[in-house]
Structures are given as structure tokens and as C-alpha cells.
Short mmCIF file of C-alpha atoms in Angstrom, two decimals:
data_model
loop_
_atom_site.label_atom_id
_atom_site.label_comp_id
_atom_site.label_asym_id
_atom_site.label_seq_id
_atom_site.Cartn_x
_atom_site.Cartn_y
_atom_site.Cartn_z
CA MET Y 1 24.16 -23.77 -72.33
CA ALA Y 2 22.23 -25.65 -70.26
CA ASP Y 3 24.66 -25.00 -67.11
CA GLY Y 4 24.57 -21.25 -67.57
CA ASN Y 5 20.72 -21.16 -67.30
CA GLN Y 6 20.79 -23.86 -64.27
CA ASP Y 7 23.29 -21.00 -62.74
CA ILE Y 8 21.16 -18.37 -63.60
CA GLU Y 9 18.02 -20.23 -61.69
CA ASN Y 10 19.95 -20.86 -58.93
CA GLY Y 11 21.41 -17.24 -58.34
CA GLU Y 12 17.60 -16.19 -58.53
CA ASN Y 13 16.35 -18.45 -56.26
CA ARG Y 14 19.24 -17.73 -53.55
CA ALA Y 15 18.12 -13.75 -54.20
CA LEU Y 16 14.43 -14.58 -53.59
CA GLU Y 17 15.30 -16.61 -50.33
CA GLU Y 18 17.32 -13.56 -49.39
CA ILE Y 19 14.42 -11.25 -50.16
CA ARG Y 20 12.01 -13.42 -48.15
CA ALA Y 21 14.32 -14.01 -44.88
CA PRO Y 22 14.02 -10.62 -43.40
CA LEU Y 23 10.29 -10.47 -44.15
CA ILE Y 24 9.80 -13.57 -42.13
CA ALA Y 25 11.76 -12.60 -39.39
CA GLY Y 26 9.92 -9.46 -39.23
CA ASP Y 27 6.53 -10.89 -38.88
CA ASP Y 28 7.54 -13.16 -36.02
CA ASP Y 29 9.01 -9.97 -34.33
CA SER Y 30 5.93 -8.10 -35.18
CA GLY Y 31 3.67 -11.11 -33.71
CA ARG Y 32 5.94 -10.96 -30.54
CA SER Y 33 5.50 -7.21 -30.04
CA LEU Y 34 1.94 -7.56 -30.63
CA LYS Y 35 1.40 -10.37 -28.02
CA GLY Y 36 3.58 -8.29 -25.57
CA LYS Y 37 1.15 -4.99 -26.32
CA SER Y 38 -1.80 -7.14 -25.84
CA CYS Y 39 -0.32 -8.58 -22.28
CA GLU Y 40 0.25 -5.33 -21.11
CA GLU Y 41 -3.22 -4.03 -22.03
CA GLU Y 42 -4.72 -6.85 -20.55
CA ARG Y 43 -3.11 -5.92 -16.95
CA CYS Y 44 -4.15 -2.37 -17.25
CA MET Y 45 -6.61 -3.09 -14.61
CA VAL Y 46 -3.78 -4.60 -12.45
CA TYR Y 47 -2.09 -1.56 -12.57
CA LEU Y 48 -4.98 1.13 -12.00
CA SER Y 49 -5.96 -1.27 -8.77
CA THR Y 50 -2.51 -1.24 -7.77
CA PHE Y 51 -2.11 2.94 -8.00
CA VAL Y 52 -5.40 3.34 -6.54
CA ALA Y 53 -4.51 1.14 -3.51
CA VAL Y 54 -1.34 2.68 -2.93
CA CYS Y 55 -2.86 6.12 -2.49
CA GLY Y 56 -3.68 4.71 0.96
CA SER Y 57 -0.43 4.07 1.30
CA TYR Y 58 0.77 7.75 0.38
CA ALA Y 59 -2.00 8.96 3.13
CA PHE Y 60 -0.27 6.50 5.66
CA GLY Y 61 2.98 8.30 4.85
CA SER Y 62 1.38 11.79 4.87
CA CYS Y 63 -0.10 11.00 8.49
CA ALA Y 64 3.14 10.08 9.78
CA GLY Y 65 5.14 12.91 8.44
CA TYR Y 66 2.39 15.50 9.44
CA SER Y 67 3.79 16.44 12.84
CA SER Y 68 7.45 17.32 12.15
CA PRO Y 69 7.17 20.23 10.48
CA THR Y 70 4.21 21.95 11.90
CA GLN Y 71 5.66 21.55 15.69
CA ALA Y 72 6.30 25.34 16.01
CA ALA Y 73 3.52 26.52 14.34
CA ILE Y 74 0.83 24.58 16.22
CA ARG Y 75 2.17 25.22 19.55
CA GLU Y 76 2.37 28.92 18.64
CA ASP Y 77 -1.08 29.12 17.09
CA VAL Y 78 -3.33 26.81 19.69
CA ASN Y 79 -0.77 27.81 22.46
CA LEU Y 80 0.01 24.02 23.36
CA SER Y 81 2.85 23.30 25.73
CA LEU Y 82 5.86 20.67 24.76
CA ALA Y 83 3.93 17.90 26.82
CA GLU Y 84 0.47 18.76 24.94
CA TYR Y 85 2.26 18.54 21.79
CA SER Y 86 4.04 15.46 22.42
CA LEU Y 87 0.75 13.85 23.30
CA PHE Y 88 -0.80 15.12 19.84
CA GLY Y 89 2.28 13.52 18.19
CA SER Y 90 2.42 10.42 19.94
CA ILE Y 91 -1.42 9.33 20.05
CA LEU Y 92 -1.12 8.59 16.29
CA THR Y 93 0.56 5.57 17.33
CA PHE Y 94 -2.13 4.50 19.63
CA GLY Y 95 -4.50 5.03 16.80
CA ALA Y 96 -2.59 3.00 14.39
CA MET Y 97 -2.14 0.00 16.99
CA ILE Y 98 -6.15 0.13 17.49
CA GLY Y 99 -6.75 0.01 13.83
CA ALA Y 100 -3.76 -2.54 13.01
CA ILE Y 101 -5.69 -4.85 15.78
CA THR Y 102 -9.02 -4.58 14.28
CA SER Y 103 -7.84 -4.38 10.64
CA GLY Y 104 -7.93 -8.18 9.70
CA LYS Y 105 -11.47 -8.54 11.01
CA ILE Y 106 -12.80 -5.89 9.08
CA ALA Y 107 -11.02 -6.55 5.74
CA ASP Y 108 -12.41 -10.38 6.25
CA PHE Y 109 -15.86 -8.92 7.08
CA ILE Y 110 -16.69 -6.32 4.57
CA GLY Y 111 -13.95 -7.14 2.00
CA ARG Y 112 -10.73 -5.29 1.13
CA LYS Y 113 -12.51 -2.23 -0.60
CA GLY Y 114 -14.50 -1.99 2.27
CA ALA Y 115 -11.83 -1.93 4.63
CA MET Y 116 -9.80 1.07 2.52
CA ILE Y 117 -13.10 3.07 2.59
CA VAL Y 118 -13.44 2.73 6.21
CA SER Y 119 -9.63 3.78 6.37
CA SER Y 120 -10.27 6.87 4.09
CA LEU Y 121 -13.23 8.01 5.95
CA PHE Y 122 -11.41 8.04 9.14
CA CYS Y 123 -8.57 9.89 7.80
CA THR Y 124 -10.67 12.35 6.18
CA ALA Y 125 -12.46 13.00 9.45
CA GLY Y 126 -9.34 13.18 11.41
CA TRP Y 127 -7.64 15.77 8.75
CA LEU Y 128 -10.89 17.90 9.07
CA SER Y 129 -10.66 17.97 12.81
CA ILE Y 130 -7.14 18.97 12.81
CA TYR Y 131 -7.99 21.66 10.46
CA PHE Y 132 -10.94 23.06 12.26
CA ALA Y 133 -9.18 22.46 15.93
CA GLN Y 134 -9.14 25.63 18.08
CA GLY Y 135 -7.60 23.57 20.95
CA PRO Y 136 -5.95 20.32 22.19
CA VAL Y 137 -8.75 18.05 22.27
CA PRO Y 138 -9.76 18.34 18.59
CA LEU Y 139 -6.20 17.88 17.63
CA ASP Y 140 -5.55 14.97 19.66
CA VAL Y 141 -8.96 13.30 18.41
CA GLY Y 142 -8.12 14.33 14.66
CA ARG Y 143 -4.69 12.74 15.18
CA LEU Y 144 -6.42 9.71 16.71
CA ALA Y 145 -8.58 9.04 13.70
CA THR Y 146 -5.80 9.57 11.33
CA GLY Y 147 -3.78 6.79 13.18
CA TYR Y 148 -6.66 4.62 13.39
CA GLY Y 149 -7.01 4.59 9.37
CA MET Y 150 -3.09 4.47 9.36
CA GLY Y 151 -3.42 1.19 11.28
CA VAL Y 152 -5.93 -0.38 8.87
CA PHE Y 153 -4.32 0.95 5.54
CA SER Y 154 -1.01 -0.93 6.84
CA TYR Y 155 -2.49 -4.41 6.37
CA VAL Y 156 -5.30 -4.05 3.90
CA VAL Y 157 -3.19 -2.15 1.13
CA PRO Y 158 -0.26 -4.77 0.71
CA VAL Y 159 -2.70 -7.65 1.07
CA PHE Y 160 -5.01 -6.34 -1.67
CA ILE Y 161 -2.05 -5.67 -4.11
CA ALA Y 162 -0.89 -9.41 -3.28
CA GLU Y 163 -4.26 -10.92 -3.98
CA LEU Y 164 -4.87 -9.11 -7.20
CA ALA Y 165 -1.46 -9.01 -8.86
CA PRO Y 166 -0.42 -11.88 -10.74
CA LYS Y 167 2.63 -14.08 -9.82
CA ASP Y 168 4.98 -12.46 -12.25
CA LEU Y 169 4.29 -9.12 -10.80
CA ARG Y 170 3.39 -9.56 -7.25
CA GLY Y 171 6.66 -8.91 -5.63
CA ALA Y 172 7.14 -5.49 -7.65
CA LEU Y 173 3.65 -4.35 -7.01
CA THR Y 174 3.73 -5.00 -3.36
CA THR Y 175 7.03 -3.22 -3.05
CA ILE Y 176 5.20 -0.13 -4.46
CA ASN Y 177 3.36 0.17 -1.13
CA GLN Y 178 6.87 0.91 1.18
CA LEU Y 179 8.11 3.39 -1.58
CA MET Y 180 4.76 5.17 -1.53
CA ILE Y 181 4.92 5.37 2.66
CA CYS Y 182 8.45 6.84 2.29
CA THR Y 183 6.92 9.11 -0.51
CA GLY Y 184 4.19 10.44 1.53
CA VAL Y 185 6.90 10.96 4.63
CA SER Y 186 9.12 12.92 2.61
CA VAL Y 187 6.52 14.91 0.59
CA SER Y 188 4.38 16.04 3.89
CA PHE Y 189 7.87 17.09 5.22
CA ILE Y 190 8.92 19.11 2.03
CA ILE Y 191 5.62 20.84 1.54
CA GLY Y 192 4.91 21.27 5.47
CA THR Y 193 7.71 24.30 4.97
CA LEU Y 194 5.97 25.75 2.47
CA LEU Y 195 2.19 25.63 3.70
CA THR Y 196 0.17 26.41 7.25
CA TRP Y 197 -0.46 23.42 9.21
CA ARG Y 198 -3.88 23.98 8.45
CA ALA Y 199 -3.36 23.97 4.52
CA LEU Y 200 -1.20 20.99 5.08
CA ALA Y 201 -4.15 19.05 6.94
CA LEU Y 202 -6.09 19.72 3.87
CA VAL Y 203 -3.68 18.56 1.63
CA GLY Y 204 -3.66 15.05 3.68
CA ILE Y 205 -7.37 14.65 2.45
CA ILE Y 206 -6.16 14.45 -1.32
CA PRO Y 207 -5.06 11.07 -1.28
CA CYS Y 208 -8.12 9.84 0.94
CA ALA Y 209 -10.22 11.49 -1.90
CA VAL Y 210 -8.48 9.90 -4.95
CA LEU Y 211 -8.71 6.38 -2.95
CA LEU Y 212 -12.37 6.82 -2.49
CA PHE Y 213 -12.97 7.78 -6.14
CA GLY Y 214 -10.83 4.84 -7.44
CA LEU Y 215 -12.51 2.15 -5.10
CA CYS Y 216 -15.58 2.95 -7.35
CA ILE Y 217 -13.73 1.81 -10.48
CA ILE Y 218 -11.46 -1.02 -9.57
CA PRO Y 219 -12.70 -4.88 -8.84
CA GLU Y 220 -12.87 -6.09 -5.21
CA SER Y 221 -10.14 -8.81 -4.51
CA PRO Y 222 -11.10 -12.06 -6.35
CA ARG Y 223 -9.51 -14.26 -3.34
CA TRP Y 224 -11.87 -12.47 -0.96
CA LEU Y 225 -14.85 -13.15 -3.23
CA ALA Y 226 -13.76 -16.72 -3.47
CA LYS Y 227 -13.57 -16.94 0.29
CA GLN Y 228 -16.76 -15.53 0.62
CA GLY Y 229 -18.23 -18.18 -1.71
CA LYS Y 230 -19.28 -15.44 -4.15
CA GLN Y 231 -18.57 -17.51 -7.49
CA LYS Y 232 -20.10 -15.18 -10.07
CA GLU Y 233 -18.66 -12.15 -8.42
CA PHE Y 234 -15.26 -13.87 -7.96
CA GLU Y 235 -15.04 -15.06 -11.96
CA ALA Y 236 -15.91 -11.41 -12.90
CA SER Y 237 -13.55 -10.05 -10.98
CA LEU Y 238 -10.78 -12.20 -12.06
CA ARG Y 239 -11.61 -11.57 -15.76
CA ARG Y 240 -11.55 -7.81 -15.29
CA LEU Y 241 -8.22 -8.19 -13.62
CA ARG Y 242 -6.62 -10.54 -16.05
CA GLY Y 243 -8.35 -9.34 -19.56
CA LYS Y 244 -11.33 -10.69 -21.83
CA ASN Y 245 -9.40 -12.96 -23.70
CA ALA Y 246 -7.20 -14.66 -21.02
CA ASP Y 247 -7.64 -18.12 -19.63
CA ILE Y 248 -8.43 -17.72 -16.00
CA SER Y 249 -9.26 -21.23 -15.32
CA ALA Y 250 -6.39 -22.52 -13.98
CA GLU Y 251 -5.63 -19.39 -11.71
CA ALA Y 252 -9.56 -19.65 -10.43
CA ALA Y 253 -9.18 -23.63 -9.84
CA GLU Y 254 -5.98 -22.41 -7.56
CA ILE Y 255 -7.50 -19.95 -5.69
CA GLN Y 256 -10.62 -21.62 -4.78
CA LEU Y 257 -8.86 -24.77 -3.70
CA ILE Y 258 -6.55 -22.39 -1.29
CA SER Y 259 -9.88 -20.99 -0.01
CA PHE Y 260 -11.19 -24.27 0.80
CA LEU Y 261 -8.04 -25.26 2.57
CA TYR Y 262 -7.94 -22.02 4.71
CA SER Y 263 -11.65 -22.54 5.66
CA ASN Y 264 -10.98 -26.36 6.45
CA LYS Y 265 -10.76 -27.49 10.05
CA PHE Y 266 -6.95 -29.02 9.32
CA GLY Y 267 -6.30 -25.27 7.81
CA LEU Y 268 -7.45 -23.71 11.02
CA VAL Y 269 -5.22 -26.25 12.84
CA GLY Y 270 -2.14 -25.03 11.03
CA GLN Y 271 -2.88 -21.35 11.50
CA THR Y 272 -3.25 -21.96 15.25
CA SER Y 273 0.31 -23.46 15.25
CA LEU Y 274 1.71 -21.42 13.09
CA SER Y 275 0.48 -18.30 15.46
CA HIS Y 276 2.01 -20.11 18.34
CA LYS Y 277 5.44 -20.18 16.77
CA LEU Y 278 5.16 -16.48 15.77
CA LEU Y 279 4.44 -15.37 19.01
CA GLY Y 280 7.85 -15.52 20.48
CA THR Y 281 9.14 -13.37 17.58
CA PHE Y 282 6.87 -10.78 18.54
CA VAL Y 283 7.46 -10.83 22.47
CA LEU Y 284 11.16 -10.66 21.66
CA TYR Y 285 10.57 -7.65 19.21
CA ALA Y 286 8.61 -5.82 22.24
CA VAL Y 287 10.90 -6.56 24.84
CA VAL Y 288 14.08 -5.39 22.90
CA ASN Y 289 12.07 -1.97 22.25
CA ALA Y 290 11.18 -1.71 25.80
CA LEU Y 291 14.64 -2.36 27.03
CA ALA Y 292 15.91 0.29 24.57
CA ILE Y 293 13.36 2.86 25.97
CA LEU Y 294 14.35 2.29 29.55
CA PHE Y 295 18.14 2.46 28.59
CA VAL Y 296 17.49 5.77 27.24
CA ILE Y 297 15.58 7.04 30.19
CA GLU Y 298 17.40 5.85 32.78
CA PHE Y 299 21.21 5.71 31.66
CA VAL Y 300 21.87 8.21 28.72
CA PRO Y 301 23.22 11.47 30.27
CA GLU Y 302 21.35 13.86 27.71
CA THR Y 303 17.83 12.67 28.98
CA LYS Y 304 18.49 10.97 32.38
CA GLY Y 305 16.22 13.04 34.97
CA ARG Y 306 15.27 15.76 32.56
CA THR Y 307 11.68 16.80 31.91
CA LEU Y 308 10.66 16.71 27.87
CA GLU Y 309 10.80 20.76 27.93
CA GLN Y 310 14.70 20.39 29.24
CA ILE Y 311 15.34 17.56 26.51
CA GLN Y 312 13.86 19.88 23.65
CA ALA Y 313 15.56 22.76 24.79
CA ALA Y 314 19.14 20.90 24.61
CA VAL Y 315 18.27 19.59 21.48
CA ASN Y 316 17.30 22.97 19.97
CA ALA Y 317 20.51 24.57 21.50
CA SER Y 318 22.66 21.96 19.62
#
């Protein structure tokens, strides 16, 4: 009889353990789920800041893709020759070159957000100049201004994203920069077949307006603030990006150490040495491109000895 009672008690204990087991596992899964959800909520500002920044990348793409779908309409409405339109299309790259050269100094002097504001204002002014243009000069001035904005965007957007993103998201978020540039080019080409060239210029202002509004909400790059010695602003910016409950002490110490090393004389020597090592790569790249252009001009039968109008006519005929 005693053995029977013991067997019953053992059976009841096993049944209770089976009941408890899924409840305990469920609690663990629930805890992990809540922790993951909390982590994503804390990174909302990182995602928002990235979205605002890549509006500049989209503006870059829309500037680059503008001239292709609008060529025939602009030449007809403003009575441009092919050479004048070629200048309109290519002067963008000259403005981008100037913007790229000055972008680093601007971003270091007035901050990453300040540099994006400058870029947006140049692009907006350029689009308005193109919209109201009645001749080649306003078109070229507007195109030059949008090119300058492009050049600054090409530097400051990926730098800003890389400086605010945590290590595990840095690669993925910086990739969005290139994705949005390609998206801007594609969308500009697609809607350019549906809108007039003046309306397409107004559409180009939209990402700039979104960017300017968004910059009022998102924080400045914490790494730039640390470099400027703005300790309180640096900690507040990093806290907003990582969340109120996040431990930022280790990351803050790392950022401050890197900022100190870059401002140190030894850091400057290292940067100078690195710039000399990279110089050959850029020279070789420029020489290869120059040789490619000379080859097309001098040796390709379809372009040798022909004017731009003749080349365009041959392309259209094919």
C-alpha cells in the first residue's frame, strides 16, 4: 500500500514538472523578445537619423539623373544648341568637384548637420534657378549649384551615418547611401518621362525640404562634437542615439580616445604619410580616365573628327 502511494506521488511530481517546464521556457523566450524589442526601440533615433541623411543621397541621384529625360524638352523650350545643352549637362560635374574639395573643411568647421544644410540650400537654389530659367545662363548657374550640393553630399552623408551608427549596424546603414543615390537616378528618369522639365525641377526640391526639416529633429554627430571638445553636447547626442537606459561609458571613452589621437601631432604625421601613399592611386585613376577619353576622341571611328551634333545624329539614327 505504501509503495502504491509512493508511485502516485512520483507520478504527480512528474506531471507538475511537465506543466512547469513550458511555463519557464515561455518566460525565457518572452524575456529575450522584450529585450530585443527594447533594443530596437532604443535604436529608433539611429534609424531616423539615417533616413534623414539619405534624403541627401536621394537628392544627389535626382540631380545626376535630371538631364537625361529632359534633353529634348529643354532644347526645344529654351532653344539650346546641342553644345549648349552639353555644357548644361556636364557643368554639374564641375560643381560637384568643387563641392567635394570643400566638403571636408565645411563638415569639420560647421558640423555634419551644418554641411548638409549648406548642401540642401545649394540644391534648392539650383532647382529654382532651373525652374525659372528662360535662357542658358540661369540653367547653367542652377546646374552648377546643384552640382556643388551633390559634391558636399557625397562626403558628408556617409561620414555622418558611419559616425552615428553602432558597430553592428554600420556596414548595413552606410550601404543605404549608395542605394538611395541609385534610387534617385532611377526615379528621376522614370518620372521625367511623365512630367515637364520644370515640374521635375520642383520635384527635386522635395528631398531637400525633407532633409532640412529632419535636421531639426536628429542629433549632431557625437564624434564631431567630441572632436570639438563639446563634452555635454557629445554625451547628450550619444545618449539620444543609444537610448536612455543604455550604458554609453565604454563607447564614449573610445570616441574620446580616437578624437584625442587624431588631434595629436603623431596622428597628423600618420595622416600625412597616409595621404602620400594614397596619392599614387588617385593619379593612376585620373591618368586611366584621361587616356580612355583621348582614345575615344582620336581612334574610335564613330567619334573621330566629328562634332557633337554629328555624333548625336548618328546615335539617334541607330
